[in-house]
mmCIF file of C-alpha atoms in Angstrom:
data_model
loop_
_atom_site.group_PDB
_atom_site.id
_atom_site.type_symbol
_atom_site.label_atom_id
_atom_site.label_comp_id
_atom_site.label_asym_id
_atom_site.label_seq_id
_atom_site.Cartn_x
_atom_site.Cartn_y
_atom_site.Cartn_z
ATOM 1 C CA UNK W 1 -24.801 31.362 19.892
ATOM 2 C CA UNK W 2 -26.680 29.630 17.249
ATOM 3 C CA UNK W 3 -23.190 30.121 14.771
ATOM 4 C CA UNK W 4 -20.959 29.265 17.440
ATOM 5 C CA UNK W 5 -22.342 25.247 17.779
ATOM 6 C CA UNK W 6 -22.831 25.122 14.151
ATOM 7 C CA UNK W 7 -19.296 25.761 14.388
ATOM 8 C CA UNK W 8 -18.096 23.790 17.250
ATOM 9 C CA UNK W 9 -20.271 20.707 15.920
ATOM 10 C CA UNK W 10 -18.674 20.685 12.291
ATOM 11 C CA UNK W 11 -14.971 20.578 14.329
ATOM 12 C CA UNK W 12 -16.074 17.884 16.626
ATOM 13 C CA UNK W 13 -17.601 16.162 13.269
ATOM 14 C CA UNK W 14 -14.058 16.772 11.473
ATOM 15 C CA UNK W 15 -12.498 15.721 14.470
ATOM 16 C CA UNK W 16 -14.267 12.314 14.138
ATOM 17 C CA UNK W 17 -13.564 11.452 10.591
ATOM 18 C CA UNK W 18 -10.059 11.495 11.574
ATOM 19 C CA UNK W 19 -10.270 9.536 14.142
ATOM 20 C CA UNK W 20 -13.157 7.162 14.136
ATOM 21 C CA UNK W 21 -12.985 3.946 12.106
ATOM 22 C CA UNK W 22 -14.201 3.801 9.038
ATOM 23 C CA UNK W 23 -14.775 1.669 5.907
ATOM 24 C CA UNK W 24 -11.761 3.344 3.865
ATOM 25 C CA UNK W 25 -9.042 3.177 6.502
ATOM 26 C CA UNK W 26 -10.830 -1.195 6.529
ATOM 27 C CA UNK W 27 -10.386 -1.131 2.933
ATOM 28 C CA UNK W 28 -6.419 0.480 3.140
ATOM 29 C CA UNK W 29 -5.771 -2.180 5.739
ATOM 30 C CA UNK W 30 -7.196 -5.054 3.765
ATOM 31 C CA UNK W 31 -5.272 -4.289 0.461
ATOM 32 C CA UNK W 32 -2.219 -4.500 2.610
ATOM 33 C CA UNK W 33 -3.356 -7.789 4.282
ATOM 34 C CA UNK W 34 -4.105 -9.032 1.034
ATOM 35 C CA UNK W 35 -0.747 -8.050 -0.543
ATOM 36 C CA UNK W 36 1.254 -9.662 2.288
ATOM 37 C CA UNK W 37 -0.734 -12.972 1.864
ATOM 38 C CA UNK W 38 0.066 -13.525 -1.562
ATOM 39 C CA UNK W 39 3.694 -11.654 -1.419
ATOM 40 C CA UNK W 40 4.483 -14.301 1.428
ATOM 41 C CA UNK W 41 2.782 -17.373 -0.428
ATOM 42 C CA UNK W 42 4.414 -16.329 -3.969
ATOM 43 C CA UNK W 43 7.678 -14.414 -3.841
ATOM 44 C CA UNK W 44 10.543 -16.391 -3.729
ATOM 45 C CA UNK W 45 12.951 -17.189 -1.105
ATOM 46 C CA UNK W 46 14.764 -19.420 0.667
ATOM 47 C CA UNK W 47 12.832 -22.347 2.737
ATOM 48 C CA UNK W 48 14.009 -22.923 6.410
ATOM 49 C CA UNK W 49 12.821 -24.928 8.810
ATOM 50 C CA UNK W 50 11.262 -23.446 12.389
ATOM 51 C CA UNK W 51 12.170 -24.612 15.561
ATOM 52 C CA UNK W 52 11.164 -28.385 16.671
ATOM 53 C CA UNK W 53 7.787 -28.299 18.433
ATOM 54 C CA UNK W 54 7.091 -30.304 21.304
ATOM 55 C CA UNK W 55 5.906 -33.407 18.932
ATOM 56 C CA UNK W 56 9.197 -33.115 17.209
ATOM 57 C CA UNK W 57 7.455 -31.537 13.958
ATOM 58 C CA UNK W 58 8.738 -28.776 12.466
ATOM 59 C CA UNK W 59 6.947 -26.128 10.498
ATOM 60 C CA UNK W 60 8.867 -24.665 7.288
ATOM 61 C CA UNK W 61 8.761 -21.226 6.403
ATOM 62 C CA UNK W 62 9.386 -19.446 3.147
ATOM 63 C CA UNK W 63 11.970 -16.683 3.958
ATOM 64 C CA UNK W 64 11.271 -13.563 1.642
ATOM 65 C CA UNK W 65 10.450 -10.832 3.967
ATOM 66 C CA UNK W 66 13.061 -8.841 2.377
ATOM 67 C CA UNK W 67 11.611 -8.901 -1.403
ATOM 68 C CA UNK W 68 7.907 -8.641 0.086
ATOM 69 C CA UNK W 69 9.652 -4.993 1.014
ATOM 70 C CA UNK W 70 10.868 -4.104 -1.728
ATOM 71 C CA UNK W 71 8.122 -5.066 -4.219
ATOM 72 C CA UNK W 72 5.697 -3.036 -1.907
ATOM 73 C CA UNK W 73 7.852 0.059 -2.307
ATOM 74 C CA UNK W 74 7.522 -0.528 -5.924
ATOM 75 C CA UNK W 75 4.652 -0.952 -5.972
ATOM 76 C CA UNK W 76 3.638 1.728 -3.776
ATOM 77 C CA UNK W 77 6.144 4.280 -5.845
ATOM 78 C CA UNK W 78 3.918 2.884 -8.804
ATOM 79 C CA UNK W 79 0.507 4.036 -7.547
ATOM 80 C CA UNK W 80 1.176 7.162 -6.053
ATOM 81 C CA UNK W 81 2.984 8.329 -9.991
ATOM 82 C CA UNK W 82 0.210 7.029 -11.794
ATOM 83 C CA UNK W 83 -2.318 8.913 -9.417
ATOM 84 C CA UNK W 84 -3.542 6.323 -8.071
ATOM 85 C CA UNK W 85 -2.590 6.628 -4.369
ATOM 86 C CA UNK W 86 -1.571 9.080 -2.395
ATOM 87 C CA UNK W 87 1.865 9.260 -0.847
ATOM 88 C CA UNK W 88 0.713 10.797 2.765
ATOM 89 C CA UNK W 89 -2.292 8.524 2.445
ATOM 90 C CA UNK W 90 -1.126 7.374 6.574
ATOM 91 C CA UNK W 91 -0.479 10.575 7.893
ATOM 92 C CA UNK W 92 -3.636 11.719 6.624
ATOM 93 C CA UNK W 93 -6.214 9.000 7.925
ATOM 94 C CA UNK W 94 -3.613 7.921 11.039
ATOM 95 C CA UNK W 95 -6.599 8.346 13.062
ATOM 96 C CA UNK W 96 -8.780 6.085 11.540
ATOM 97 C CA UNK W 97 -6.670 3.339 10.956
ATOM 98 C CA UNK W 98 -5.314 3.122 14.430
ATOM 99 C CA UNK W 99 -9.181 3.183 15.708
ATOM 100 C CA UNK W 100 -10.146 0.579 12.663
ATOM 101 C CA UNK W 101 -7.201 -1.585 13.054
ATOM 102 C CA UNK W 102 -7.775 -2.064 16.731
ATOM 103 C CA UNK W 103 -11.008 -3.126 15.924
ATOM 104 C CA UNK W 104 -9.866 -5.435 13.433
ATOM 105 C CA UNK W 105 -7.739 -6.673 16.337
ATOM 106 C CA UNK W 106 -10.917 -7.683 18.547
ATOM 107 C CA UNK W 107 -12.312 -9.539 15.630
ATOM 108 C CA UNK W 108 -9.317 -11.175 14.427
ATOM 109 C CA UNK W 109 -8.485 -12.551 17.976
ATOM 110 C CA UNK W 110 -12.393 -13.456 18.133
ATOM 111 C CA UNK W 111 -12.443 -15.336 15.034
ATOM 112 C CA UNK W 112 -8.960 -17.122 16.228
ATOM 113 C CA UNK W 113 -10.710 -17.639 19.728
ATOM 114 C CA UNK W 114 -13.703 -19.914 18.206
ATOM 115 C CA UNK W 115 -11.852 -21.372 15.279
ATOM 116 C CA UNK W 116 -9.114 -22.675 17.646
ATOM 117 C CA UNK W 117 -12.014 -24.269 20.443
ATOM 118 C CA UNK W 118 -13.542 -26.372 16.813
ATOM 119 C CA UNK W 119 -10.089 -27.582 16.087
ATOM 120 C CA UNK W 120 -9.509 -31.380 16.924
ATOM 121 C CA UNK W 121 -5.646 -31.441 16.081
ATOM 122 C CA UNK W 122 -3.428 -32.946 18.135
ATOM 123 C CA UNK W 123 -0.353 -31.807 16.761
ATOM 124 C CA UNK W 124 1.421 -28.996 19.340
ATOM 125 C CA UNK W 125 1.165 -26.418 16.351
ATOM 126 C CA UNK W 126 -2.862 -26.549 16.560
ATOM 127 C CA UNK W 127 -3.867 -28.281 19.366
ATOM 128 C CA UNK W 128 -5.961 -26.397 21.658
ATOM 129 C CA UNK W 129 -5.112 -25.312 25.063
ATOM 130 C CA UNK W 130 -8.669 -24.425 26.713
ATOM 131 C CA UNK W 131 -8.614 -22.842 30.421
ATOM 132 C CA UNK W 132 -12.410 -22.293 32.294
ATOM 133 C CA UNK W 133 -11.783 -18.635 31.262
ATOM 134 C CA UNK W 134 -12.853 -16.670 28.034
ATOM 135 C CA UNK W 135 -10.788 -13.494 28.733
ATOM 136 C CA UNK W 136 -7.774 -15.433 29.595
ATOM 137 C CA UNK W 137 -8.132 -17.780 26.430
ATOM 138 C CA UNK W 138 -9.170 -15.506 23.599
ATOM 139 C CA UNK W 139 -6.089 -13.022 24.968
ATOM 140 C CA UNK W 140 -2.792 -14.821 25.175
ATOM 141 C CA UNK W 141 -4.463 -17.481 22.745
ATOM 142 C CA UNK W 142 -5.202 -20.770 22.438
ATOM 143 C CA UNK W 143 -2.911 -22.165 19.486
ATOM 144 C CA UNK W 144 0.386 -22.038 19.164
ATOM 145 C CA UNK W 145 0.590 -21.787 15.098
ATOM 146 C CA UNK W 146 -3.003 -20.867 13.898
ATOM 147 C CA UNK W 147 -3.287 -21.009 9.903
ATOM 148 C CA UNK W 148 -5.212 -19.351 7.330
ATOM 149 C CA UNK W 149 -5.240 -20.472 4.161
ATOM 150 C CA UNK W 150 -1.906 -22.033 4.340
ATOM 151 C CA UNK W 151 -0.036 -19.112 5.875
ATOM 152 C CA UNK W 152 1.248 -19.603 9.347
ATOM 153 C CA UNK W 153 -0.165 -16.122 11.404
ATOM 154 C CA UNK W 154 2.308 -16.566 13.946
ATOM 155 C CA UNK W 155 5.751 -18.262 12.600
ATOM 156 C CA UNK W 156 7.876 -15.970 14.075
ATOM 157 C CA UNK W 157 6.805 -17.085 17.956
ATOM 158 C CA UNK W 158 8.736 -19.636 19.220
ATOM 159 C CA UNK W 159 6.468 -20.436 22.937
ATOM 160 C CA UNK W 160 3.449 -18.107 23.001
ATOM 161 C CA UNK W 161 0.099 -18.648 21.489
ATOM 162 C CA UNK W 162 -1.538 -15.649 19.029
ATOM 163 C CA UNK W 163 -4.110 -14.330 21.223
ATOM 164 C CA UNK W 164 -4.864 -10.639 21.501
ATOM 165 C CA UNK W 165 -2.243 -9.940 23.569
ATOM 166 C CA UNK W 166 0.039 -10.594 20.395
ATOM 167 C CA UNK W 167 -2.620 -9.549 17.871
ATOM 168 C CA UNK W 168 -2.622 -5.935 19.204
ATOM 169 C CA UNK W 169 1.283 -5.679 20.316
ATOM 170 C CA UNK W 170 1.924 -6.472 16.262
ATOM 171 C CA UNK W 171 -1.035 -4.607 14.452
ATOM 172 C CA UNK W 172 -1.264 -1.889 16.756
ATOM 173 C CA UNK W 173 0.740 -0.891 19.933
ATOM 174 C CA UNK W 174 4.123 -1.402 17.780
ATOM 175 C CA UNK W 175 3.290 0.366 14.359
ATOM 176 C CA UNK W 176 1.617 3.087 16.236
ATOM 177 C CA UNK W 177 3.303 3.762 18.975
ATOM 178 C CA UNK W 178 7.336 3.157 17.827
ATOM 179 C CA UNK W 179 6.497 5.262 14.759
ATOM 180 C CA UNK W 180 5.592 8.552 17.378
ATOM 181 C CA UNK W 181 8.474 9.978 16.314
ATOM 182 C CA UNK W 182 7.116 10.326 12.350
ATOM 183 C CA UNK W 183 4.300 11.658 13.698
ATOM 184 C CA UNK W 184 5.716 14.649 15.945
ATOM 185 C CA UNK W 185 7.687 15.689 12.948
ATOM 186 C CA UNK W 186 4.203 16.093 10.748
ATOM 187 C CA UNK W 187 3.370 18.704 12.876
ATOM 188 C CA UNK W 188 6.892 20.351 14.479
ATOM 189 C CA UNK W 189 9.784 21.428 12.966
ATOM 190 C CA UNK W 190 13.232 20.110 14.309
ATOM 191 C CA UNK W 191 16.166 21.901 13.808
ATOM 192 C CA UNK W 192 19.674 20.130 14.458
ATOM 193 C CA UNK W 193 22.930 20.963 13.827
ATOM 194 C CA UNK W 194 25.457 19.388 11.427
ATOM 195 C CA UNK W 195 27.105 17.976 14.022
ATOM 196 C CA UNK W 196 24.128 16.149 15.710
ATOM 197 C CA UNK W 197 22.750 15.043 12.468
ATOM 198 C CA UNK W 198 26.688 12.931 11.775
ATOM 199 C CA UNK W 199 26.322 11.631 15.813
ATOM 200 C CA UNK W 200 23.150 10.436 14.813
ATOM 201 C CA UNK W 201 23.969 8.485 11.776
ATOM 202 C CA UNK W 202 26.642 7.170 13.716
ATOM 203 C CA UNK W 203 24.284 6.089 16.746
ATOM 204 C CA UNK W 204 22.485 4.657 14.223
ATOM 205 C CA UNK W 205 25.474 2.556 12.875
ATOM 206 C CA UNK W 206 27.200 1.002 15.853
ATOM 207 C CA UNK W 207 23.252 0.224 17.324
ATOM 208 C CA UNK W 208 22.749 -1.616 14.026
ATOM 209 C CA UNK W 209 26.315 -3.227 14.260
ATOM 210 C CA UNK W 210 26.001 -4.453 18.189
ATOM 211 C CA UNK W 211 22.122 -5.457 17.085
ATOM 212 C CA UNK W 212 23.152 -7.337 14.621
ATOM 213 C CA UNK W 213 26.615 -8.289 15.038
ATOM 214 C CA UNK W 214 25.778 -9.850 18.434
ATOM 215 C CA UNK W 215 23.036 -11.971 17.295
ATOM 216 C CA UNK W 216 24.790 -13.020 14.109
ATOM 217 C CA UNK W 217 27.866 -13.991 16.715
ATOM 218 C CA UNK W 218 25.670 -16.140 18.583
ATOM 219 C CA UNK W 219 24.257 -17.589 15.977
ATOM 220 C CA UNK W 220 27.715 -18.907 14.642
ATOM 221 C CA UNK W 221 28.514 -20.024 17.738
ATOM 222 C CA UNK W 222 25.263 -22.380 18.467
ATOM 223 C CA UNK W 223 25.953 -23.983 14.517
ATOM 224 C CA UNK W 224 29.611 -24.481 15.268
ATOM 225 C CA UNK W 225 31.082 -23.568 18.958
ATOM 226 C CA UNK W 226 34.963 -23.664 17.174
ATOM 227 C CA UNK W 227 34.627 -20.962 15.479
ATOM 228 C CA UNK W 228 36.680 -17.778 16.041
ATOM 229 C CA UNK W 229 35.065 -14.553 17.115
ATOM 230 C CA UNK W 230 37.097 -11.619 16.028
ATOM 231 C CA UNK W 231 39.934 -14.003 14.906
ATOM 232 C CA UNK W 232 40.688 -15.585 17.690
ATOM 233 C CA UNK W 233 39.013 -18.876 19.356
ATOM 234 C CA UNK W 234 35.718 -18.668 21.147
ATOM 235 C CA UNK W 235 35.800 -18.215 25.159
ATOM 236 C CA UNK W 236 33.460 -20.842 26.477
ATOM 237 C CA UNK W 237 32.171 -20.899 30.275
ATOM 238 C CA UNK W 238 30.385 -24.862 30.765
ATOM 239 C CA UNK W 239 30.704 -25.881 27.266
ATOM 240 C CA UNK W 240 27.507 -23.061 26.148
ATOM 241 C CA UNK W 241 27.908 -19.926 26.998
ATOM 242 C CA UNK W 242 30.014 -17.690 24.851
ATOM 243 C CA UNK W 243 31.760 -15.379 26.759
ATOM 244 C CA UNK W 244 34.066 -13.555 23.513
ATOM 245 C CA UNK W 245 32.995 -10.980 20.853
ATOM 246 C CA UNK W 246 29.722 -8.969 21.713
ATOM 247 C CA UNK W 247 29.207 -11.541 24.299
ATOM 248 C CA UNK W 248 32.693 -11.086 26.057
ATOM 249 C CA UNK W 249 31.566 -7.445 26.415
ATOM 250 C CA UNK W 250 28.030 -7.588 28.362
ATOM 251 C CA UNK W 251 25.596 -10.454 29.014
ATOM 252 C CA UNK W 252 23.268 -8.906 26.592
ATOM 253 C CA UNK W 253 25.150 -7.114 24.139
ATOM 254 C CA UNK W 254 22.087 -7.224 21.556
ATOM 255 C CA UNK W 255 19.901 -5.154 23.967
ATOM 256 C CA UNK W 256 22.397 -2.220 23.865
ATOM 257 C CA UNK W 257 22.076 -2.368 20.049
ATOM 258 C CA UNK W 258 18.401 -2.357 20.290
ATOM 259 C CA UNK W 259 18.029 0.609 22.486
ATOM 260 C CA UNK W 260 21.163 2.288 20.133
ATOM 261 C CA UNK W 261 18.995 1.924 17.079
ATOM 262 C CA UNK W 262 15.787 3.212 18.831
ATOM 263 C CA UNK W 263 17.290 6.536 20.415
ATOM 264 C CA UNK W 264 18.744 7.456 16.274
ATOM 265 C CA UNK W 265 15.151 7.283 15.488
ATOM 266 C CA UNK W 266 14.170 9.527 18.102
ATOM 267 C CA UNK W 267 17.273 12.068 17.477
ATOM 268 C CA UNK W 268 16.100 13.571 14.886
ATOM 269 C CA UNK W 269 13.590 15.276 16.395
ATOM 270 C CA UNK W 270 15.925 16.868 18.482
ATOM 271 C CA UNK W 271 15.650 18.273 22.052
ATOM 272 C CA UNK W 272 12.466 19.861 22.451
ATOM 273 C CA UNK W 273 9.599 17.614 23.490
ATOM 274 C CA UNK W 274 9.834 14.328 25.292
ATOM 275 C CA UNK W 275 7.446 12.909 23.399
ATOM 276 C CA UNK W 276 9.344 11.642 20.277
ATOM 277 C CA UNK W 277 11.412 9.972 23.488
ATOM 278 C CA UNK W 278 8.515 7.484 23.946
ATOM 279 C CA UNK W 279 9.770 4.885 21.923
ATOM 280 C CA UNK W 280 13.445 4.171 23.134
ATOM 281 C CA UNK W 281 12.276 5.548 26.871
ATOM 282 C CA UNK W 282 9.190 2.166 26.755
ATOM 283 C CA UNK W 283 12.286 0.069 24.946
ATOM 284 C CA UNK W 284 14.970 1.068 27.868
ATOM 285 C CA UNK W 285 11.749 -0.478 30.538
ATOM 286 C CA UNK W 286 10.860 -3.115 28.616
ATOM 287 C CA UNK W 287 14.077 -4.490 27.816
ATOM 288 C CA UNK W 288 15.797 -3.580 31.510
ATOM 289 C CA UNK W 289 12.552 -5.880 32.824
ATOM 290 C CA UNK W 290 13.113 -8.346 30.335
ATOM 291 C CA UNK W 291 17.106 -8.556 31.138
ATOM 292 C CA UNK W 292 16.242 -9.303 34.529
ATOM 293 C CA UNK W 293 14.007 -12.155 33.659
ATOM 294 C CA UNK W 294 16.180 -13.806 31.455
ATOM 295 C CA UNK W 295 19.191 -13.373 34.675
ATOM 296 C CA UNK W 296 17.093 -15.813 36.303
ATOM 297 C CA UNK W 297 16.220 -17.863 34.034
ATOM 298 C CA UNK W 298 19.593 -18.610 32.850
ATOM 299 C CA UNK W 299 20.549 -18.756 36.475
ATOM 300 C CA UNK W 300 18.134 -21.079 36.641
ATOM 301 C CA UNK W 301 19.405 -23.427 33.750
ATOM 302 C CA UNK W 302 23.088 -23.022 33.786
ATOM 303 C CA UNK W 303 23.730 -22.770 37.893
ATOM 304 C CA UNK W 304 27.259 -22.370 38.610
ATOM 305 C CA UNK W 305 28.233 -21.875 34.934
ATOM 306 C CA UNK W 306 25.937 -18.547 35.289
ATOM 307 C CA UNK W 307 27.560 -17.427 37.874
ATOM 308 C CA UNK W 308 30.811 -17.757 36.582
ATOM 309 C CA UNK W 309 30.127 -16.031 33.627
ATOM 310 C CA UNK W 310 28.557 -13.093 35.571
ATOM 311 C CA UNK W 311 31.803 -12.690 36.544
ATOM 312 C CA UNK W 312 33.864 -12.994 33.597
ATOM 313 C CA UNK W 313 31.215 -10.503 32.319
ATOM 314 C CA UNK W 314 30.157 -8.313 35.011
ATOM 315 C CA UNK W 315 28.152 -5.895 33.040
ATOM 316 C CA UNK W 316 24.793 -6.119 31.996
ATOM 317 C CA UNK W 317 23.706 -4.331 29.155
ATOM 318 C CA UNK W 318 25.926 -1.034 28.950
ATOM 319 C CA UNK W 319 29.760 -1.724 30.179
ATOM 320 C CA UNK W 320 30.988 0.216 33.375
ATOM 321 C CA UNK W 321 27.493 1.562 33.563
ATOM 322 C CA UNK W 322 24.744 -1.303 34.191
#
């Protein structure tokens, strides 16, 4: 008896070091906070300005995401051949910095909680916006663009203060939870054919071309309605809504590329669990919800030029299907 809780108690204690915070997983998470900060501040790219607030300011943001990438790799490739880090340094303490980094979450959106009530700006970036209630304030946030030492935390939101809410979706619920399918394959082996290994690359390319073709269209379109979409000139329902290209096809074209891109992740893992499903399964809800929100609100703003386009494009999201 006396052997078998020594033994159960050392597996429950090497069950927590995996999974409880701790300082190491803090200091892994830092070093990459750290690098970003001065990777954004630093590396060079090209300057664009955000979208115009409601005081008609604009906040300009240094466009380099792409280098930041590929220095870290470097850098990365760097450490882990001079010894100096080790390459499955994530899939060996995933545990701990999931647990750590949603504590770091609480404290972050803590900090941002009390440092936004001090501020006395009046500019729509910083100003306050202070309800009777804690909980709802310190989780969908109080400022819109909170700053720390020059960086903006939350550029890429066009409407929604940085709260928790945001804090978590970005540090926590997305890394960990779209990246499932990584994790299955640690500890299962997939087998797939040749064949469904080719479908999958090519799942992978027309959900990246749709993604991104679609949004690039639209894009075009809003700098300079004349010009042609797939050589020939724009359709145009009310003067603003493009009804050619991606957009000719289904009223949100750039959600099919989404969900396209998020199933080739999953693929590889084959046909065996549900569980590397998780991702593209929460993306197919999510984005079905959201589609149905935006219906309205479009409906909302456009009226009868909606509804004209709803039927010049009947089909949602996937043609002849939804």
């Amino acid at each position: 008896m006396e052997i078998y809780t020594t033994s159960l108690m050392a597996t429950l204690q090497d069950y927590a070091s995996l999974v409880f915070p701790s300082w190491n997983a803090a200091g892994i998470i830092l070093v990459y906070f750290t690098y970003l900060y001065f990777a954004g501040f630093f590396l060079p790219g090209r300057v664009i300005p955000g979208v115009l607030l409601a005081d008609k300011s604009r906040i300009s943001y240094r466009c380099n995401g792409f280098a930041t990438l590929l220095l870290l790799i470097a850098l990365l490739g760097i450490t882990v051949v001079a010894g100096l880090f080790s390459p499955a340094v994530i899939a060996d303490r995933g545990g701990e910095l999931l647990s750590t980094t949603f504590i770091l979450s609480i404290l972050i959106t803590l900090v941002l909680y009390f440092s936004g009530r001090s501020s006395h700006s009046t500019t729509t970036s910083l100003k306050p916006h202070v309800t009777n209630s804690f909980i709802h304030d310190w989780w969908f946030g109080i400022q819109l663009n909170p700053q720390f030492l020059g960086i903006d935390l939350n550029w890429d939101i066009i409407a929604e203060n940085l709260g928790f809410m945001l804090v978590f979706g970005d540090l926590v619920w997305i890394p960990f939870t779209f990246s499932i399918q990584g994790w299955w394959l640690l500890t299962h082996k997939a087998d797939i054919t040749k064949a469904a290994a080719i479908l999958n690359v090519l799942v992978f390319i027309i959900g990246y071309r749709v993604f991104r073709g679609s949004n690039k269209q639209k894009h075009i379109f809003k700098k300079d309605p004349t010009t042609h979409i797939w050589g020939e000139p724009p359709k145009v329902i009310g003067g603003k809504l493009l009804a050619s290209g991606y957009w000719g096809i289904a009223r949100h074209c750039n959600y099919l590329g989404d969900l396209l891109l998020a199933f080739s992740f999953s693929l590889p893992c084959g046909a065996t669990s549900l569980v590397p499903y998780f991702y593209p399964v929460y993306l197919l809800i999510l984005l079905i919800w959201r589609e149905r929100r935006d219906e309205a609100r479009c409906h909302e703003k456009y009226r009868e030029d909606w509804v004209t386009y709803c039927k010049v494009v009947p089909w949602r999201i996937l043609p002849y299907v939804y």
